Short mmCIF file of C-alpha atoms in Angstrom, two decimals:
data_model
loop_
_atom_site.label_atom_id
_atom_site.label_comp_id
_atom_site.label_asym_id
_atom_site.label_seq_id
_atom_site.Cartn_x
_atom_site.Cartn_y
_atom_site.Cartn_z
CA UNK A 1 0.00 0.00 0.00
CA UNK A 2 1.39 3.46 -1.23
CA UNK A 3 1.76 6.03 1.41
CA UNK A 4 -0.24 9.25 0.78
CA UNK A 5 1.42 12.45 0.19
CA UNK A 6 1.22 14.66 2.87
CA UNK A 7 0.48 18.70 1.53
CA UNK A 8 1.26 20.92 4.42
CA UNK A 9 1.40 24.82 5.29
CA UNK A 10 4.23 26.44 3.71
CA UNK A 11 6.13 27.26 6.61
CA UNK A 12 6.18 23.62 8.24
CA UNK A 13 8.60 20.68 6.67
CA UNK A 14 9.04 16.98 7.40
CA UNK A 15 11.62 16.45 10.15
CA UNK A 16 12.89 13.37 11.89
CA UNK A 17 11.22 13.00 16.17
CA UNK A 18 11.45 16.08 17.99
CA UNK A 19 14.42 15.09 21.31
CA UNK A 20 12.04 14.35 24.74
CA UNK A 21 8.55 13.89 23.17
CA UNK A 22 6.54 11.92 25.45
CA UNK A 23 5.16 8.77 25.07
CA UNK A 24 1.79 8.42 22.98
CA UNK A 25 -1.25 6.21 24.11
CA UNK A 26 -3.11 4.80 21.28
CA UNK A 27 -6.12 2.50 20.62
CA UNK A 28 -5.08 0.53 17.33
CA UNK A 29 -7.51 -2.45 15.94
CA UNK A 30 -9.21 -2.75 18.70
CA UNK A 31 -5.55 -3.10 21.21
CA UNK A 32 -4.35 -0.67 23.41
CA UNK A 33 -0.30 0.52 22.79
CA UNK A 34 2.34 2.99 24.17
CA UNK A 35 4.42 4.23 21.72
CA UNK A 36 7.63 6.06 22.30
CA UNK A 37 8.00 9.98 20.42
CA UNK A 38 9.29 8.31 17.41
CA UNK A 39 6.11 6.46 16.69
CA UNK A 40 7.85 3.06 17.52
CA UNK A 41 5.90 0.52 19.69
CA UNK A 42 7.27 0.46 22.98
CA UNK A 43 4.39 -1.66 25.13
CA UNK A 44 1.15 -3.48 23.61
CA UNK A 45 -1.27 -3.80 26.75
CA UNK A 46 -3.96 -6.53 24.61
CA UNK A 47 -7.07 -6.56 23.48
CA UNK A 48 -9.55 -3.56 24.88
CA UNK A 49 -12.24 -4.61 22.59
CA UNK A 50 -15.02 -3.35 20.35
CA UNK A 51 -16.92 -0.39 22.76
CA UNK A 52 -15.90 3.37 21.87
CA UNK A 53 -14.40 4.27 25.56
CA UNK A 54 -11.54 6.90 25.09
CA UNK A 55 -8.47 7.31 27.24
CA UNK A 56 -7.93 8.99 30.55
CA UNK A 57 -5.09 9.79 32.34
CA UNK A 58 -3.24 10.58 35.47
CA UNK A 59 0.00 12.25 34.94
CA UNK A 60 0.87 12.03 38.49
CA UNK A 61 0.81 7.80 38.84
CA UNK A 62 1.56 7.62 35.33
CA UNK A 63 -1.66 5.55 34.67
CA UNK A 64 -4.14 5.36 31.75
CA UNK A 65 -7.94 4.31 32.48
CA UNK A 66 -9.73 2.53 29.62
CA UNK A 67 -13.05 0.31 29.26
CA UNK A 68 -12.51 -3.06 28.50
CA UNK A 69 -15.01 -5.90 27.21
CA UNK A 70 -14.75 -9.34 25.06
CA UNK A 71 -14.39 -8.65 21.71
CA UNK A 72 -15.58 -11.83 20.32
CA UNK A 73 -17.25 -14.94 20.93
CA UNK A 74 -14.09 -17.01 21.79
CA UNK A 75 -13.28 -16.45 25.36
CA UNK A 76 -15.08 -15.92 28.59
CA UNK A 77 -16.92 -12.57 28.40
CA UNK A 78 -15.72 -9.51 30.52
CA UNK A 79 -16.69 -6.04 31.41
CA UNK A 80 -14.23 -3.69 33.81
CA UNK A 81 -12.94 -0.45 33.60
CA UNK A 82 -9.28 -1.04 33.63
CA UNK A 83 -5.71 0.86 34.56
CA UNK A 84 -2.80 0.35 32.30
CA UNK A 85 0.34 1.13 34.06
CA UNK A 86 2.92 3.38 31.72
CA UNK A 87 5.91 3.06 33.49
CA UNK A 88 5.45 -0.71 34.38
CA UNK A 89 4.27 -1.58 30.87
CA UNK A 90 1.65 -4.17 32.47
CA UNK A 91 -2.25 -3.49 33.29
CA UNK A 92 -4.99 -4.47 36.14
CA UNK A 93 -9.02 -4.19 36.54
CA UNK A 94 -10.25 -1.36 38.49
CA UNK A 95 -14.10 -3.10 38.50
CA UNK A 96 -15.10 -5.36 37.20
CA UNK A 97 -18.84 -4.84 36.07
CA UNK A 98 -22.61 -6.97 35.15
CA UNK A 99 -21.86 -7.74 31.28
CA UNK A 100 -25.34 -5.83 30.74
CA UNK A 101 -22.84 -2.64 31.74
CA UNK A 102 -20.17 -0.94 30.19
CA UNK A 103 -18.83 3.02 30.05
CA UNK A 104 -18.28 4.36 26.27
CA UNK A 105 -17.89 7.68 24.85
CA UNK A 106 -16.66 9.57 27.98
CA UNK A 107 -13.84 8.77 30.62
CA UNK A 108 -12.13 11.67 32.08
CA UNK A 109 -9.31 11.42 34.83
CA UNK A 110 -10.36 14.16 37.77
CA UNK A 111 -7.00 15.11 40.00
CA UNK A 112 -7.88 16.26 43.26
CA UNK A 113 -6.74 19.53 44.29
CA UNK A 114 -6.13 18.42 47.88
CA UNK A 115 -3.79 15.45 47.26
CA UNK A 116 -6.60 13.08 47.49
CA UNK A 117 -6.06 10.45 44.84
CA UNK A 118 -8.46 12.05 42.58
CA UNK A 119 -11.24 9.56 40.92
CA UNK A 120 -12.70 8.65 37.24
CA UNK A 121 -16.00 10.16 35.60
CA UNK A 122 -17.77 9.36 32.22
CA UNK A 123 -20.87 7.62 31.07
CA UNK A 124 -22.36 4.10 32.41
CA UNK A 125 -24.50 2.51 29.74
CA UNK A 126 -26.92 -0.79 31.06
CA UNK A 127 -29.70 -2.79 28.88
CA UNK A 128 -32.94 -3.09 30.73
CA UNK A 129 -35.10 -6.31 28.50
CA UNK A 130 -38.63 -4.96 28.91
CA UNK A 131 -41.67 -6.94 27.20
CA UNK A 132 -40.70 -6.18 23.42
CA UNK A 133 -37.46 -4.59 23.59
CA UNK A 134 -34.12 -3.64 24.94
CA UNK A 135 -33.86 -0.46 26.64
CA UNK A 136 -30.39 1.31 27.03
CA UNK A 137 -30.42 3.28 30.06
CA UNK A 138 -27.57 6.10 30.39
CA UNK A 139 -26.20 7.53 33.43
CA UNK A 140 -23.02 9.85 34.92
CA UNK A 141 -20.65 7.74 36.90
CA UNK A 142 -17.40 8.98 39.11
CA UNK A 143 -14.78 5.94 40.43
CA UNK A 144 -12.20 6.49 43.08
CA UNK A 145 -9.27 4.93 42.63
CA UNK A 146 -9.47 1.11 45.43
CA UNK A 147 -13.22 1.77 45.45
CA UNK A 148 -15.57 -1.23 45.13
CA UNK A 149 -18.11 0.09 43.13
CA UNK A 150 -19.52 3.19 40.77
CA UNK A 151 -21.41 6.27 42.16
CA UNK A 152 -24.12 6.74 39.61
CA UNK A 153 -25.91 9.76 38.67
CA UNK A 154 -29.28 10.04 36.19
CA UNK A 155 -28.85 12.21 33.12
CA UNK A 156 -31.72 14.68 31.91
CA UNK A 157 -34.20 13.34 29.62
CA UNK A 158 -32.58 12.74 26.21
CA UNK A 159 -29.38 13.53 26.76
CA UNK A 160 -27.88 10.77 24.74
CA UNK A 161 -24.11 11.49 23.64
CA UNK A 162 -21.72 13.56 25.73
CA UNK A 163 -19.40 16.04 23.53
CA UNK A 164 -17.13 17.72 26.25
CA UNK A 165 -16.94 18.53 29.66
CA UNK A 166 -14.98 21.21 31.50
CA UNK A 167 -13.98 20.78 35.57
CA UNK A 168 -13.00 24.20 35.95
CA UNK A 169 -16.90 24.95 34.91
CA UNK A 170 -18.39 21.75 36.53
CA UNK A 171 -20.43 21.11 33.03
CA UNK A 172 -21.10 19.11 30.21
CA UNK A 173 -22.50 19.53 26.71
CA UNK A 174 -24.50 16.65 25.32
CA UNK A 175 -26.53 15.64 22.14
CA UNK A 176 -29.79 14.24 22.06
CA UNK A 177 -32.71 14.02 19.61
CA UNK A 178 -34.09 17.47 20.62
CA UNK A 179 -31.24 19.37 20.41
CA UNK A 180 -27.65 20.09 22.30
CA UNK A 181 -27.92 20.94 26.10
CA UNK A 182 -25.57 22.26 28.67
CA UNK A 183 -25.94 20.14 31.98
CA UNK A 184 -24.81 20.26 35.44
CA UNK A 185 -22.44 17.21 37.56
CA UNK A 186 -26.09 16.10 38.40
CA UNK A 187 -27.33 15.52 34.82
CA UNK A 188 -29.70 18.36 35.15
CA UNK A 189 -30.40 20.28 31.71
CA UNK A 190 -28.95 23.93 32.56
CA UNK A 191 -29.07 25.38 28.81
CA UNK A 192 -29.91 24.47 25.51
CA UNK A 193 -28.72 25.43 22.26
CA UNK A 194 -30.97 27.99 20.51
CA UNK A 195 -33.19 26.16 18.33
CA UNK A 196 -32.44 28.41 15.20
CA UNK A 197 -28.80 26.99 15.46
CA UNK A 198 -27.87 24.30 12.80
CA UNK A 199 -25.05 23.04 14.73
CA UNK A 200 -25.04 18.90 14.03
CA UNK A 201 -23.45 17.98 17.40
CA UNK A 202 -20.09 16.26 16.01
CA UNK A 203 -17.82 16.82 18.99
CA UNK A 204 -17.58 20.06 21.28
CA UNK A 205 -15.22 22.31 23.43
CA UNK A 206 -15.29 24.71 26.36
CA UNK A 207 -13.81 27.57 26.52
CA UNK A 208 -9.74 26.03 28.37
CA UNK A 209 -10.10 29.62 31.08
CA UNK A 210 -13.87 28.39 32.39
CA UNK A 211 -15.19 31.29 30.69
CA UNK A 212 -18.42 30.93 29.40
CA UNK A 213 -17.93 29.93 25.82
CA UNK A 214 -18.13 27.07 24.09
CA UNK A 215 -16.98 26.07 20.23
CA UNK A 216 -20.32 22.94 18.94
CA UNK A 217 -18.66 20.99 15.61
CA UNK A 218 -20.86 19.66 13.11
CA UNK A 219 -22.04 22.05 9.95
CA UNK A 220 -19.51 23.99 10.70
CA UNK A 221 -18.00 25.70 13.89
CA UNK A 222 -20.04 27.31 16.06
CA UNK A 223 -20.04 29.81 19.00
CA UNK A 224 -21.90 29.26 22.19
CA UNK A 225 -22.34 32.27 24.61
CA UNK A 226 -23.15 30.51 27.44
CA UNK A 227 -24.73 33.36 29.78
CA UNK A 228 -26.93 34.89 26.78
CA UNK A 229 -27.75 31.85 24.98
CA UNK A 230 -26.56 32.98 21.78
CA UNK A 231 -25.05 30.96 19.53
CA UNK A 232 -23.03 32.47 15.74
CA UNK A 233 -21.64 29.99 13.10
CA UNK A 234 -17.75 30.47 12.66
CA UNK A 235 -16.88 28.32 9.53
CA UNK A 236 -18.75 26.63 6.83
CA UNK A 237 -17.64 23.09 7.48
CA UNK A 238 -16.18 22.05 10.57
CA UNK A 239 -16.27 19.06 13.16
CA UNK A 240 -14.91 17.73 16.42
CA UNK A 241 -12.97 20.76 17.53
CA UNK A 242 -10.24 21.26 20.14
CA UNK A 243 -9.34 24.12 22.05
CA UNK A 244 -5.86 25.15 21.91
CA UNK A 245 -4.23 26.17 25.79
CA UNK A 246 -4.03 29.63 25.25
CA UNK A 247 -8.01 30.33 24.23
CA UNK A 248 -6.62 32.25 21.04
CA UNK A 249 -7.79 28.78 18.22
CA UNK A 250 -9.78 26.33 17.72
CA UNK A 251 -8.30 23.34 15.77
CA UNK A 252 -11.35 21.18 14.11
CA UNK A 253 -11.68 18.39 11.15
CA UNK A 254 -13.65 18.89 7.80
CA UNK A 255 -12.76 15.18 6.66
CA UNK A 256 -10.66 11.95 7.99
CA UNK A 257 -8.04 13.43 5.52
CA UNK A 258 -7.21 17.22 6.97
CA UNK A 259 -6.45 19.48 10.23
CA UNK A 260 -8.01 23.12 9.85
CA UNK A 261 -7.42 25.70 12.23
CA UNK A 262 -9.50 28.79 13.07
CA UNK A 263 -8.06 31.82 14.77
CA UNK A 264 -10.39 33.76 16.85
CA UNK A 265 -8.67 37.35 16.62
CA UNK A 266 -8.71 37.48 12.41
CA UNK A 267 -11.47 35.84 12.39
CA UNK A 268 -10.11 32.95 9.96
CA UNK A 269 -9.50 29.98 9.32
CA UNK A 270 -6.55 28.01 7.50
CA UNK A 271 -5.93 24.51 6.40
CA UNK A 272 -3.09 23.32 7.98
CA UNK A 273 -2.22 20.04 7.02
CA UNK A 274 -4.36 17.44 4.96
CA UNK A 275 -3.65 14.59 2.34
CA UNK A 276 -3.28 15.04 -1.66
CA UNK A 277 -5.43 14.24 -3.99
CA UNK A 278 -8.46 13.37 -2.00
CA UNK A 279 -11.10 12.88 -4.78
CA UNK A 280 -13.57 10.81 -2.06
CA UNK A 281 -13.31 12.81 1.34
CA UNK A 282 -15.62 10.85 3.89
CA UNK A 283 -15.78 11.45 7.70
CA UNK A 284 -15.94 8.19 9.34
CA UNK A 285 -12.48 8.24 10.60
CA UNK A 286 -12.23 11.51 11.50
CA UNK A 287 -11.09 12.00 15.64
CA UNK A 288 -10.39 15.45 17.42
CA UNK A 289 -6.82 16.41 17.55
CA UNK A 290 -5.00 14.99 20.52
CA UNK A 291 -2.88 18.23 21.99
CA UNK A 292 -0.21 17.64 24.77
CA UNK A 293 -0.96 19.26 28.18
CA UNK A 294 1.51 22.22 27.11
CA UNK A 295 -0.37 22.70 23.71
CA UNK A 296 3.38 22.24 22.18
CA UNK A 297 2.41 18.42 20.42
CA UNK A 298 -0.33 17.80 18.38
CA UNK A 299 -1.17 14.38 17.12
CA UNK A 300 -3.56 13.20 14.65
CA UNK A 301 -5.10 10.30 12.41
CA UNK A 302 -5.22 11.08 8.54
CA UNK A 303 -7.04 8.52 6.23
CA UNK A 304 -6.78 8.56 2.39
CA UNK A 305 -10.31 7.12 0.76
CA UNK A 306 -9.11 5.35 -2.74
CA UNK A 307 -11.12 3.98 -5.35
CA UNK A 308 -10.25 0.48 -5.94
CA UNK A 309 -12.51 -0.63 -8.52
CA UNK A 310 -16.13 -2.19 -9.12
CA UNK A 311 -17.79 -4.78 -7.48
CA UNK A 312 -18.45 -7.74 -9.82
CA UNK A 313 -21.85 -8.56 -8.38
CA UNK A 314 -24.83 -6.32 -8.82
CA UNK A 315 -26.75 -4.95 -5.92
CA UNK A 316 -30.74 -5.92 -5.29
CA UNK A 317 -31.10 -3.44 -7.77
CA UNK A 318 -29.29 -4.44 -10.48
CA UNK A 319 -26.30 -1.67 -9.83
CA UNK A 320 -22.62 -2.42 -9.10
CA UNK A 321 -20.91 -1.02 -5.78
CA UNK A 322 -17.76 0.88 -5.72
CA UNK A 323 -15.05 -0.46 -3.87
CA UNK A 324 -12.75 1.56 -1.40
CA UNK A 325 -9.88 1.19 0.19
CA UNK A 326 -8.69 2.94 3.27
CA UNK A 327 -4.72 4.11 3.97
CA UNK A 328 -3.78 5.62 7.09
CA UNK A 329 -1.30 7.56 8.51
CA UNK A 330 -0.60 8.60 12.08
CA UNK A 331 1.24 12.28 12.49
CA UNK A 332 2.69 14.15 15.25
CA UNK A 333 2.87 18.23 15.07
CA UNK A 334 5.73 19.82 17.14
CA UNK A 335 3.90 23.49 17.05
CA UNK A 336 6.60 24.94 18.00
CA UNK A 337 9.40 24.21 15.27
CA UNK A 338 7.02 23.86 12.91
CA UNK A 339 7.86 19.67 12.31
CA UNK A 340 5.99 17.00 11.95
CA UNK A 341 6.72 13.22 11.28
CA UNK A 342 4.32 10.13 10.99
CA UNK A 343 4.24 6.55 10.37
CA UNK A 344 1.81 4.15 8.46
CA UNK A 345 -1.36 3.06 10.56
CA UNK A 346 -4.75 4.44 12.39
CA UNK A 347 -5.71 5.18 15.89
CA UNK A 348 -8.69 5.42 17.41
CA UNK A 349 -8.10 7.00 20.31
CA UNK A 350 -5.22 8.89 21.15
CA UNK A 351 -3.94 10.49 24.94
CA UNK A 352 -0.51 11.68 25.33
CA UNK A 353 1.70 9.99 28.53
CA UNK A 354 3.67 12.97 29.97
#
């Protein structure tokens, strides 16, 4: 498989690995790895499985948190939320939970600001069988760290799937079939989006002071004001956008192929890097940016969508299917020299190790 060509801002250039880049956590086919700065695997904890359950982690233990399950039928099944020790290279279960339960979407690592050992929140997802179907129930959960089970919270009425949260605000913005909502560490509905907005809810990001602002991808970028309710579109296309440290830029996706940037103060936006030639952009693979705490590394997933041909069987309807294949990259950004270097592959989820 070729390797796509990489078109980049002018002023940035291919470099070999930045010296003392920290170690990258990534979520590759369904197994979770450390690599070192160079991109070279350096630990392979196993199998995490098939649930979408990003990465948190405590800088101060050195430990990742991840949701594991089964990921097939050979086995005995399992469900436990699960620490993955970066400086040991080995793992252990946390809890181990019912295999009607699991936590996807949302797992943040909370350090206390009192030395306490700080604890785990995200979303707890459990099946209830009623008469004639399955009902998936949704809830807030927190963890401390040796506790022997979850602390559960309900979430507001359709509040379905959770786009960001900020501690410094004690918030969260969620989707749900009637709109976007702001809600409270209770799961009580606080704000919602104005309806004339036509933000499509594809990722989200407050404000990195605790001011009240907040940046909704999907259809473009768009502005919350959180105390007046008003919300004001910022780019045309635009999704799952990230915050930089400083407040001054947003970096966002328009396809699994680029990295766009909009800067608040000239109110515009730039492509920064993306791949050549992409005659079939699609979005399925496109992840937020993963920044390092210090907002100095940026790393990324790019995926090149290639025609491969023509099915030989028809469809139902008598029509013949395109066929696609996928290549991958995975890129680091040093933002400060301007660098960036990358290897062959795709990960799902990405947290940097410092």
């Amino acid at each position: 498989m070729n390797t796509p060509k990489i078109d980049i801002a002018d002023t940035w250039r291919s470099s070999s690995p930045t010296a003392g880049v920290p170690d990258l956590l990534i979520e590759r086919e369904g197994r979770m790895q450390q690599l070192d700065g160079q991109l070279n695997l350096k630990h392979d904890f196993g199998a995490v499985g098939p649930v979408d359950c990003p990465i948190a982690y405590d800088p101060v233990r050195r430990l990742a948190f991840r949701y594991v399950s089964a990921a097939g039928y050979r086995g005995r099944d399992y469900s436990q939320l699960r620490a993955f020790s970066v400086a040991a290279g080995e793992s252990y279960s946390l809890l181990e939970l019912p295999l009607n339960q699991w936590a996807l979407w949302m797992l943040e690592w909370i350090a206390s600001t009192q030395g306490a050992a700080g604890q785990l929140l995200g979303l707890h997802a459990m099946d209830r069988p009623g008469e004639d179907r399955v009902v998936i129930e949704h809830r807030l959960f927190s963890l401390k760290l040796g506790a022997d089970q979850l602390r559960l919270r309900p979430i507001c009425r359709d509040a379905y799937k959770p786009l960001a949260f900020s501690r410094r605000r004690g918030e969260f913005i969620f989707a749900g079939a009637e709109g976007i909502y702001l809600l409270g560490l209770k799961g009580e509905r606080q704000l919602t989006l104005p309806p004339e907005s036509d933000a499509g809810g594809e990722g989200a990001a407050f404000h990195p002071s605790g001011a009240a602002e907040a940046v909704i991808g999907g259809d473009g970028l768009h502005h919350w004001d959180l105390e007046r309710n008003l919300c004001r579109r910022l780019t045309r296309n635009g999704r799952h956008p990230v915050w930089t440290p400083d407040g001054r830029g947003v970096w966002y996706r328009e396809s699994s192929a680029d990295v766009h940037y909009y800067d608040f103060e000239q109110d515009r936006t730039h492509r920064v890097l993306g791949l050549a030639s992409q005659r079939h952009p699609e979005f399925w693979h496109a992840r937020p940016v993963c920044l390092s705490a210090d907002g100095r590394y940026l790393a990324t997933s790019l995926t090149h969508k290639v025609l491969r041909g023509v099915s030989q069987k028809g469809t139902a309807t008598g029509t013949r299917e395109r066929v696609y294949a996928h290549e991958h990259q995975l890129l680091v950004l040093d933002l400060e020299r301007q660098t960036y270097w990358g290897r062959a592959g795709y990960a799902s989820q990405l947290c940097w190790a410092q």
